[in-house]
GROMACS .gro file of C-alpha atoms in nm:
model
  311
    1MET     CA    1   2.739   2.317  -3.421
    2ALA     CA    2   3.103   2.401  -3.285
    3GLU     CA    3   3.094   2.473  -2.933
    4SER     CA    4   3.470   2.502  -2.969
    5PHE     CA    5   3.716   2.581  -3.259
    6VAL     CA    6   4.060   2.433  -3.306
    7LEU     CA    7   4.375   2.666  -3.294
    8ASN     CA    8   4.684   2.627  -3.504
    9THR     CA    9   4.849   2.511  -3.183
   10GLY     CA   10   4.594   2.211  -3.181
   11ALA     CA   11   4.431   2.349  -2.864
   12ARG     CA   12   4.052   2.417  -2.853
   13ILE     CA   13   3.912   2.755  -2.785
   14PRO     CA   14   3.553   2.751  -2.670
   15SER     CA   15   3.309   2.943  -2.897
   16VAL     CA   16   3.161   3.165  -2.638
   17GLY     CA   17   3.362   3.354  -2.370
   18LEU     CA   18   3.291   3.589  -2.118
   19GLY     CA   19   3.431   3.934  -2.172
   20THR     CA   20   3.534   4.098  -1.852
   21TRP     CA   21   3.597   4.456  -1.987
   22GLN     CA   22   3.411   4.718  -1.787
   23ILE     CA   23   3.289   4.481  -1.522
   24GLN     CA   24   3.364   4.653  -1.190
   25PRO     CA   25   3.639   4.474  -0.959
   26ALA     CA   26   3.381   4.448  -0.684
   27ALA     CA   27   3.125   4.279  -0.913
   28VAL     CA   28   3.357   4.060  -1.133
   29GLY     CA   29   3.386   3.766  -0.883
   30ASP     CA   30   3.014   3.710  -0.867
   31VAL     CA   31   2.987   3.759  -1.240
   32LEU     CA   32   3.259   3.496  -1.328
   33TYR     CA   33   3.125   3.257  -1.060
   34ALA     CA   34   2.779   3.283  -1.217
   35ALA     CA   35   2.906   3.234  -1.580
   36VAL     CA   36   3.112   2.932  -1.517
   37LYS     CA   37   2.800   2.764  -1.332
   38ALA     CA   38   2.600   2.857  -1.621
   39GLY     CA   39   2.853   2.664  -1.865
   40TYR     CA   40   3.115   2.912  -1.977
   41ARG     CA   41   3.452   2.766  -2.006
   42HIS     CA   42   3.628   3.067  -2.189
   43ILE     CA   43   3.706   3.381  -1.995
   44ASP     CA   44   3.860   3.700  -2.155
   45CYS     CA   45   4.097   3.901  -1.954
   46ALA     CA   46   4.354   4.192  -1.971
   47ALA     CA   47   4.570   4.371  -1.749
   48ALA     CA   48   4.422   4.691  -1.887
   49TYR     CA   49   4.061   4.603  -1.739
   50ARG     CA   50   4.213   4.643  -1.375
   51ASN     CA   51   4.008   4.361  -1.221
   52GLU     CA   52   4.245   4.046  -1.285
   53LYS     CA   53   4.327   4.020  -0.899
   54GLU     CA   54   3.945   3.980  -0.853
   55VAL     CA   55   3.928   3.731  -1.139
   56GLY     CA   56   4.202   3.535  -0.975
   57LEU     CA   57   4.022   3.510  -0.639
   58ALA     CA   58   3.713   3.395  -0.815
   59LEU     CA   59   3.898   3.121  -1.030
   60LYS     CA   60   4.061   3.008  -0.697
   61LYS     CA   61   3.708   2.969  -0.551
   62LEU     CA   62   3.574   2.789  -0.846
   63PHE     CA   63   3.878   2.539  -0.824
   64GLU     CA   64   3.849   2.488  -0.459
   65ASP     CA   65   3.486   2.443  -0.464
   66GLY     CA   66   3.516   2.176  -0.729
   67VAL     CA   67   3.290   2.360  -0.981
   68VAL     CA   68   3.560   2.324  -1.258
   69LYS     CA   69   3.921   2.219  -1.301
   70ARG     CA   70   4.185   2.462  -1.419
   71GLU     CA   71   4.240   2.234  -1.747
   72GLU     CA   72   3.870   2.275  -1.824
   73LEU     CA   73   3.894   2.657  -1.863
   74PHE     CA   74   4.053   2.856  -2.145
   75ILE     CA   75   4.179   3.193  -2.001
   76THR     CA   76   4.310   3.472  -2.209
   77SER     CA   77   4.486   3.776  -2.098
   78LYS     CA   78   4.646   4.068  -2.287
   79LEU     CA   79   4.980   4.258  -2.282
   80TRP     CA   80   4.926   4.630  -2.206
   81SER     CA   81   5.046   4.914  -2.444
   82GLY     CA   82   5.297   5.029  -2.179
   83ASN     CA   83   5.476   4.697  -2.174
   84HIS     CA   84   5.584   4.647  -2.558
   85ALA     CA   85   5.950   4.674  -2.475
   86PRO     CA   86   6.104   4.309  -2.494
   87GLU     CA   87   6.232   4.310  -2.157
   88ASP     CA   88   5.890   4.436  -2.002
   89VAL     CA   89   5.692   4.137  -2.168
   90PRO     CA   90   5.797   3.877  -1.920
   91GLU     CA   91   5.718   4.115  -1.638
   92ALA     CA   92   5.381   4.180  -1.762
   93ILE     CA   93   5.274   3.828  -1.782
   94GLY     CA   94   5.439   3.762  -1.453
   95THR     CA   95   5.206   4.013  -1.283
   96THR     CA   96   4.896   3.883  -1.473
   97LEU     CA   97   4.976   3.518  -1.371
   98GLU     CA   98   5.030   3.620  -0.999
   99ASP     CA   99   4.701   3.824  -1.015
  100LEU     CA  100   4.512   3.544  -1.177
  101GLN     CA  101   4.676   3.300  -0.939
  102LEU     CA  102   4.753   3.067  -1.242
  103ASP     CA  103   5.070   2.911  -1.365
  104TYR     CA  104   4.995   2.983  -1.745
  105VAL     CA  105   4.715   3.137  -1.955
  106ASP     CA  106   4.571   2.956  -2.247
  107LEU     CA  107   4.629   3.261  -2.475
  108TYR     CA  108   4.827   3.566  -2.448
  109LEU     CA  109   4.752   3.882  -2.687
  110ILE     CA  110   4.931   4.192  -2.766
  111HIS     CA  111   4.627   4.423  -2.685
  112GLY     CA  112   4.663   4.631  -2.980
  113PRO     CA  113   4.916   4.775  -3.231
  114ILE     CA  114   4.945   5.077  -3.000
  115ARG     CA  115   5.244   5.167  -2.769
  116ILE     CA  116   5.292   5.401  -2.477
  117LYS     CA  117   5.568   5.478  -2.247
  118LYS     CA  118   5.590   5.237  -1.959
  119GLY     CA  119   5.390   5.326  -1.628
  120THR     CA  120   5.188   5.598  -1.811
  121THR     CA  121   4.842   5.634  -1.923
  122MET     CA  122   4.693   5.627  -2.280
  123SER     CA  123   4.715   6.004  -2.352
  124PRO     CA  124   4.882   6.181  -2.665
  125GLU     CA  125   5.196   6.272  -2.486
  126ASN     CA  126   5.274   5.918  -2.381
  127LEU     CA  127   5.229   5.760  -2.733
  128LEU     CA  128   5.533   5.610  -2.899
  129PRO     CA  129   5.592   5.412  -3.228
  130THR     CA  130   5.543   5.048  -3.227
  131ASP     CA  131   5.811   4.793  -3.272
  132ILE     CA  132   5.586   4.492  -3.308
  133PRO     CA  133   5.882   4.242  -3.446
  134ALA     CA  134   6.063   4.298  -3.120
  135THR     CA  135   5.755   4.278  -2.899
  136TRP     CA  136   5.657   3.951  -3.075
  137GLY     CA  137   5.982   3.800  -3.031
  138ALA     CA  138   5.929   3.833  -2.653
  139MET     CA  139   5.588   3.687  -2.703
  140GLU     CA  140   5.738   3.399  -2.881
  141THR     CA  141   5.979   3.338  -2.564
  142LEU     CA  142   5.675   3.308  -2.340
  143TYR     CA  143   5.507   3.055  -2.584
  144ASP     CA  144   5.838   2.866  -2.566
  145SER     CA  145   5.824   2.885  -2.168
  146GLY     CA  146   5.470   2.733  -2.153
  147LYS     CA  147   5.350   3.046  -1.957
  148ALA     CA  148   5.146   3.139  -2.256
  149ARG     CA  149   5.008   2.804  -2.430
  150ALA     CA  150   4.927   3.011  -2.743
  151ILE     CA  151   5.011   3.375  -2.844
  152GLY     CA  152   4.822   3.613  -3.066
  153VAL     CA  153   4.735   3.982  -3.147
  154SER     CA  154   4.428   4.192  -3.111
  155ASN     CA  155   4.310   4.490  -3.324
  156PHE     CA  156   4.534   4.398  -3.597
  157SER     CA  157   4.436   4.507  -3.962
  158CYS     CA  158   4.508   4.265  -4.272
  159LYS     CA  159   4.817   4.461  -4.329
  160LYS     CA  160   4.938   4.444  -3.970
  161LEU     CA  161   4.868   4.072  -3.967
  162GLU     CA  162   5.066   4.018  -4.284
  163ASP     CA  163   5.375   4.216  -4.155
  164LEU     CA  164   5.368   3.998  -3.848
  165PHE     CA  165   5.364   3.690  -4.061
  166ALA     CA  166   5.665   3.812  -4.244
  167VAL     CA  167   5.875   3.822  -3.924
  168ALA     CA  168   5.706   3.553  -3.705
  169ARG     CA  169   5.872   3.231  -3.588
  170VAL     CA  170   5.569   3.134  -3.405
  171PRO     CA  171   5.265   3.243  -3.605
  172PRO     CA  172   4.971   3.413  -3.405
  173ALA     CA  173   4.707   3.172  -3.312
  174VAL     CA  174   4.436   3.429  -3.277
  175ASN     CA  175   4.334   3.798  -3.386
  176GLN     CA  176   4.098   3.940  -3.142
  177VAL     CA  177   3.886   4.204  -3.301
  178GLU     CA  178   3.575   4.411  -3.299
  179CYS     CA  179   3.326   4.186  -3.501
  180HIS     CA  180   2.945   4.186  -3.504
  181PRO     CA  181   2.673   4.219  -3.780
  182VAL     CA  182   2.746   4.588  -3.824
  183TRP     CA  183   3.126   4.544  -3.859
  184GLN     CA  184   3.157   4.203  -4.013
  185GLN     CA  185   3.537   4.202  -4.094
  186ASP     CA  186   3.489   3.988  -4.413
  187LYS     CA  187   3.820   4.087  -4.562
  188LEU     CA  188   4.013   4.019  -4.228
  189ARG     CA  189   3.814   3.683  -4.169
  190LYS     CA  190   3.913   3.565  -4.508
  191LEU     CA  191   4.282   3.642  -4.448
  192CYS     CA  192   4.273   3.477  -4.112
  193GLN     CA  193   4.113   3.157  -4.240
  194SER     CA  194   4.370   3.136  -4.529
  195ARG     CA  195   4.657   3.187  -4.264
  196GLY     CA  196   4.522   2.953  -4.003
  197VAL     CA  197   4.464   3.233  -3.759
  198HIS     CA  198   4.146   3.212  -3.530
  199LEU     CA  199   3.923   3.546  -3.549
  200SER     CA  200   3.761   3.602  -3.202
  201ALA     CA  201   3.500   3.873  -3.168
  202PHE     CA  202   3.502   4.153  -2.883
  203SER     CA  203   3.188   4.350  -2.869
  204PRO     CA  204   2.995   4.096  -3.043
  205LEU     CA  205   2.668   4.285  -2.950
  206GLY     CA  206   2.829   4.608  -3.055
  207SER     CA  207   2.912   4.708  -2.697
  208PRO     CA  208   2.638   4.950  -2.629
  209GLY     CA  209   2.693   5.238  -2.408
  210SER     CA  210   3.069   5.174  -2.385
  211PRO     CA  211   3.325   5.476  -2.391
  212GLY     CA  212   3.446   5.548  -2.736
  213VAL     CA  213   3.170   5.344  -2.920
  214ASN     CA  214   2.957   5.543  -3.142
  215GLY     CA  215   2.735   5.426  -3.435
  216PRO     CA  216   2.444   5.233  -3.510
  217SER     CA  217   2.299   4.983  -3.276
  218VAL     CA  218   2.375   4.619  -3.333
  219LEU     CA  219   2.092   4.485  -3.130
  220SER     CA  220   1.809   4.700  -3.293
  221ASN     CA  221   1.924   4.654  -3.644
  222PRO     CA  222   1.616   4.564  -3.844
  223ILE     CA  223   1.774   4.243  -4.006
  224VAL     CA  224   1.894   4.122  -3.648
  225THR     CA  225   1.549   4.196  -3.513
  226SER     CA  226   1.353   4.051  -3.768
  227VAL     CA  227   1.559   3.728  -3.790
  228ALA     CA  228   1.521   3.704  -3.391
  229GLU     CA  229   1.144   3.728  -3.432
  230LYS     CA  230   1.132   3.460  -3.701
  231LEU     CA  231   1.336   3.216  -3.467
  232GLN     CA  232   1.187   3.336  -3.145
  233LYS     CA  233   1.522   3.418  -3.003
  234THR     CA  234   1.663   3.754  -2.866
  235PRO     CA  235   1.847   3.975  -3.089
  236ALA     CA  236   2.164   3.936  -2.867
  237GLN     CA  237   2.132   3.549  -2.930
  238VAL     CA  238   2.106   3.616  -3.301
  239ALA     CA  239   2.411   3.842  -3.306
  240LEU     CA  240   2.627   3.585  -3.118
  241ARG     CA  241   2.483   3.276  -3.317
  242TRP     CA  242   2.572   3.463  -3.639
  243GLY     CA  243   2.925   3.517  -3.528
  244VAL     CA  244   2.977   3.136  -3.415
  245GLN     CA  245   2.810   3.043  -3.752
  246MET     CA  246   3.071   3.272  -3.925
  247GLY     CA  247   3.346   3.064  -3.767
  248GLN     CA  248   3.467   3.299  -3.496
  249SER     CA  249   3.451   3.284  -3.116
  250VAL     CA  250   3.243   3.539  -2.949
  251LEU     CA  251   3.310   3.729  -2.608
  252PRO     CA  252   2.983   3.898  -2.487
  253LYS     CA  253   3.017   4.084  -2.167
  254SER     CA  254   2.745   4.105  -1.921
  255ALA     CA  255   2.718   4.141  -1.542
  256ASN     CA  256   2.344   4.034  -1.545
  257GLU     CA  257   2.290   3.668  -1.456
  258ALA     CA  258   1.975   3.615  -1.688
  259ARG     CA  259   2.151   3.762  -1.983
  260ILE     CA  260   2.484   3.569  -1.893
  261LYS     CA  261   2.269   3.257  -1.934
  262GLU     CA  262   2.093   3.389  -2.240
  263ASN     CA  263   2.422   3.465  -2.407
  264ILE     CA  264   2.549   3.115  -2.395
  265ASP     CA  265   2.206   2.958  -2.502
  266ILE     CA  266   2.296   2.965  -2.872
  267PHE     CA  267   2.361   2.590  -2.937
  268GLY     CA  268   2.106   2.331  -3.048
  269TRP     CA  269   1.963   2.588  -3.310
  270SER     CA  270   2.094   2.773  -3.600
  271ILE     CA  271   2.009   3.062  -3.825
  272PRO     CA  272   1.919   2.891  -4.179
  273GLU     CA  273   2.115   2.989  -4.470
  274ASP     CA  274   1.843   3.209  -4.626
  275LEU     CA  275   1.833   3.423  -4.310
  276MET     CA  276   2.204   3.422  -4.267
  277ALA     CA  277   2.236   3.569  -4.627
  278LYS     CA  278   2.028   3.855  -4.527
  279PHE     CA  279   2.318   3.982  -4.285
  280SER     CA  280   2.517   4.084  -4.595
  281GLU     CA  281   2.288   4.365  -4.661
  282ILE     CA  282   2.359   4.529  -4.340
  283LYS     CA  283   2.563   4.860  -4.385
  284GLN     CA  284   2.901   4.830  -4.236
  285VAL     CA  285   3.049   5.081  -3.974
  286ARG     CA  286   3.338   5.024  -3.741
  287LEU     CA  287   3.216   5.122  -3.395
  288LEU     CA  288   3.550   5.146  -3.196
  289ARG     CA  289   3.773   5.362  -3.387
  290ALA     CA  290   4.040   5.445  -3.140
  291GLU     CA  291   4.097   5.798  -3.249
  292PHE     CA  292   4.293   5.862  -2.921
  293ALA     CA  293   4.581   5.681  -3.098
  294VAL     CA  294   4.604   5.899  -3.372
  295HIS     CA  295   4.922   6.140  -3.319
  296PRO     CA  296   5.232   6.228  -3.476
  297GLN     CA  297   5.422   6.034  -3.186
  298SER     CA  298   5.238   5.715  -3.243
  299GLY     CA  299   5.328   5.696  -3.625
  300TYR     CA  300   4.952   5.714  -3.701
  301ASN     CA  301   4.855   6.033  -3.866
  302SER     CA  302   4.482   5.932  -3.915
  303VAL     CA  303   4.247   5.682  -3.817
  304GLU     CA  304   4.297   5.544  -4.187
  305ASP     CA  305   4.657   5.496  -4.099
  306LEU     CA  306   4.578   5.292  -3.785
  307TRP     CA  307   4.346   5.056  -3.938
  308ASP     CA  308   4.521   5.059  -4.279
  309GLY     CA  309   4.227   5.179  -4.462
  310GLU     CA  310   3.990   4.922  -4.295
  311ILE     CA  311   3.720   5.155  -4.149
   0.00000   0.00000   0.00000
């Protein structure tokens, strides 16, 4: 079963990555070191997570200790909403590369179709309408320069992805979105497959306990738990394995060493077809709705607007 997927650039993206959102700066170094030792080769970062400096120190130590080589890792980062102006994009990746102590990232994403004034926080008075074509043009320049070996987007609906395809010279390689058995993204997955865009799943376990995440639990969903029982796996392993079998990379976050190991132990077994079919019976609910972006200044007057009806 796929331990990696091929992007439209020809590069391989490992199918399980370590998510670093909400891992405290003081803890992220040890977590990352343990994850790479456990076999992770894909690390998902972002300027917005405020821990890239500490990730960079851990990467440096991993390289110096000979645990792994730079070319064996797939490292993603993301352009923050305050840096959408084309002239701010090179500066943003420059800061990320300096913090991560790297010459390039394997993937650089627009963190979301939400823009704020430069140097401000995500609050209503700071929201601005996006200009994705202009921002994407600057992303394409980064791709040309080699500082980002692939470029893509995050939190883009089908419509926003189609709008981007209409103007893109370099097509996006990845769309990283919320995806798990309770929000399966069927329509978006089909579009991505038809367009050669890899779907990458953040919150593949439903992100329990995260701010802004409300709704049914993925890990205690009766279908997930019954499949786990039948296969003698944990609900988390089943949710992650489901994602990989659906063709997406999954980015579980954990700061617990035992769970870090458990989350990558999803190869060498599979969910049989009859049990995979049961996942289609799960009631679908988007857990991360991003209501904070709904405001006349952002150009989104409702949650439906933001997600183009995909809620």
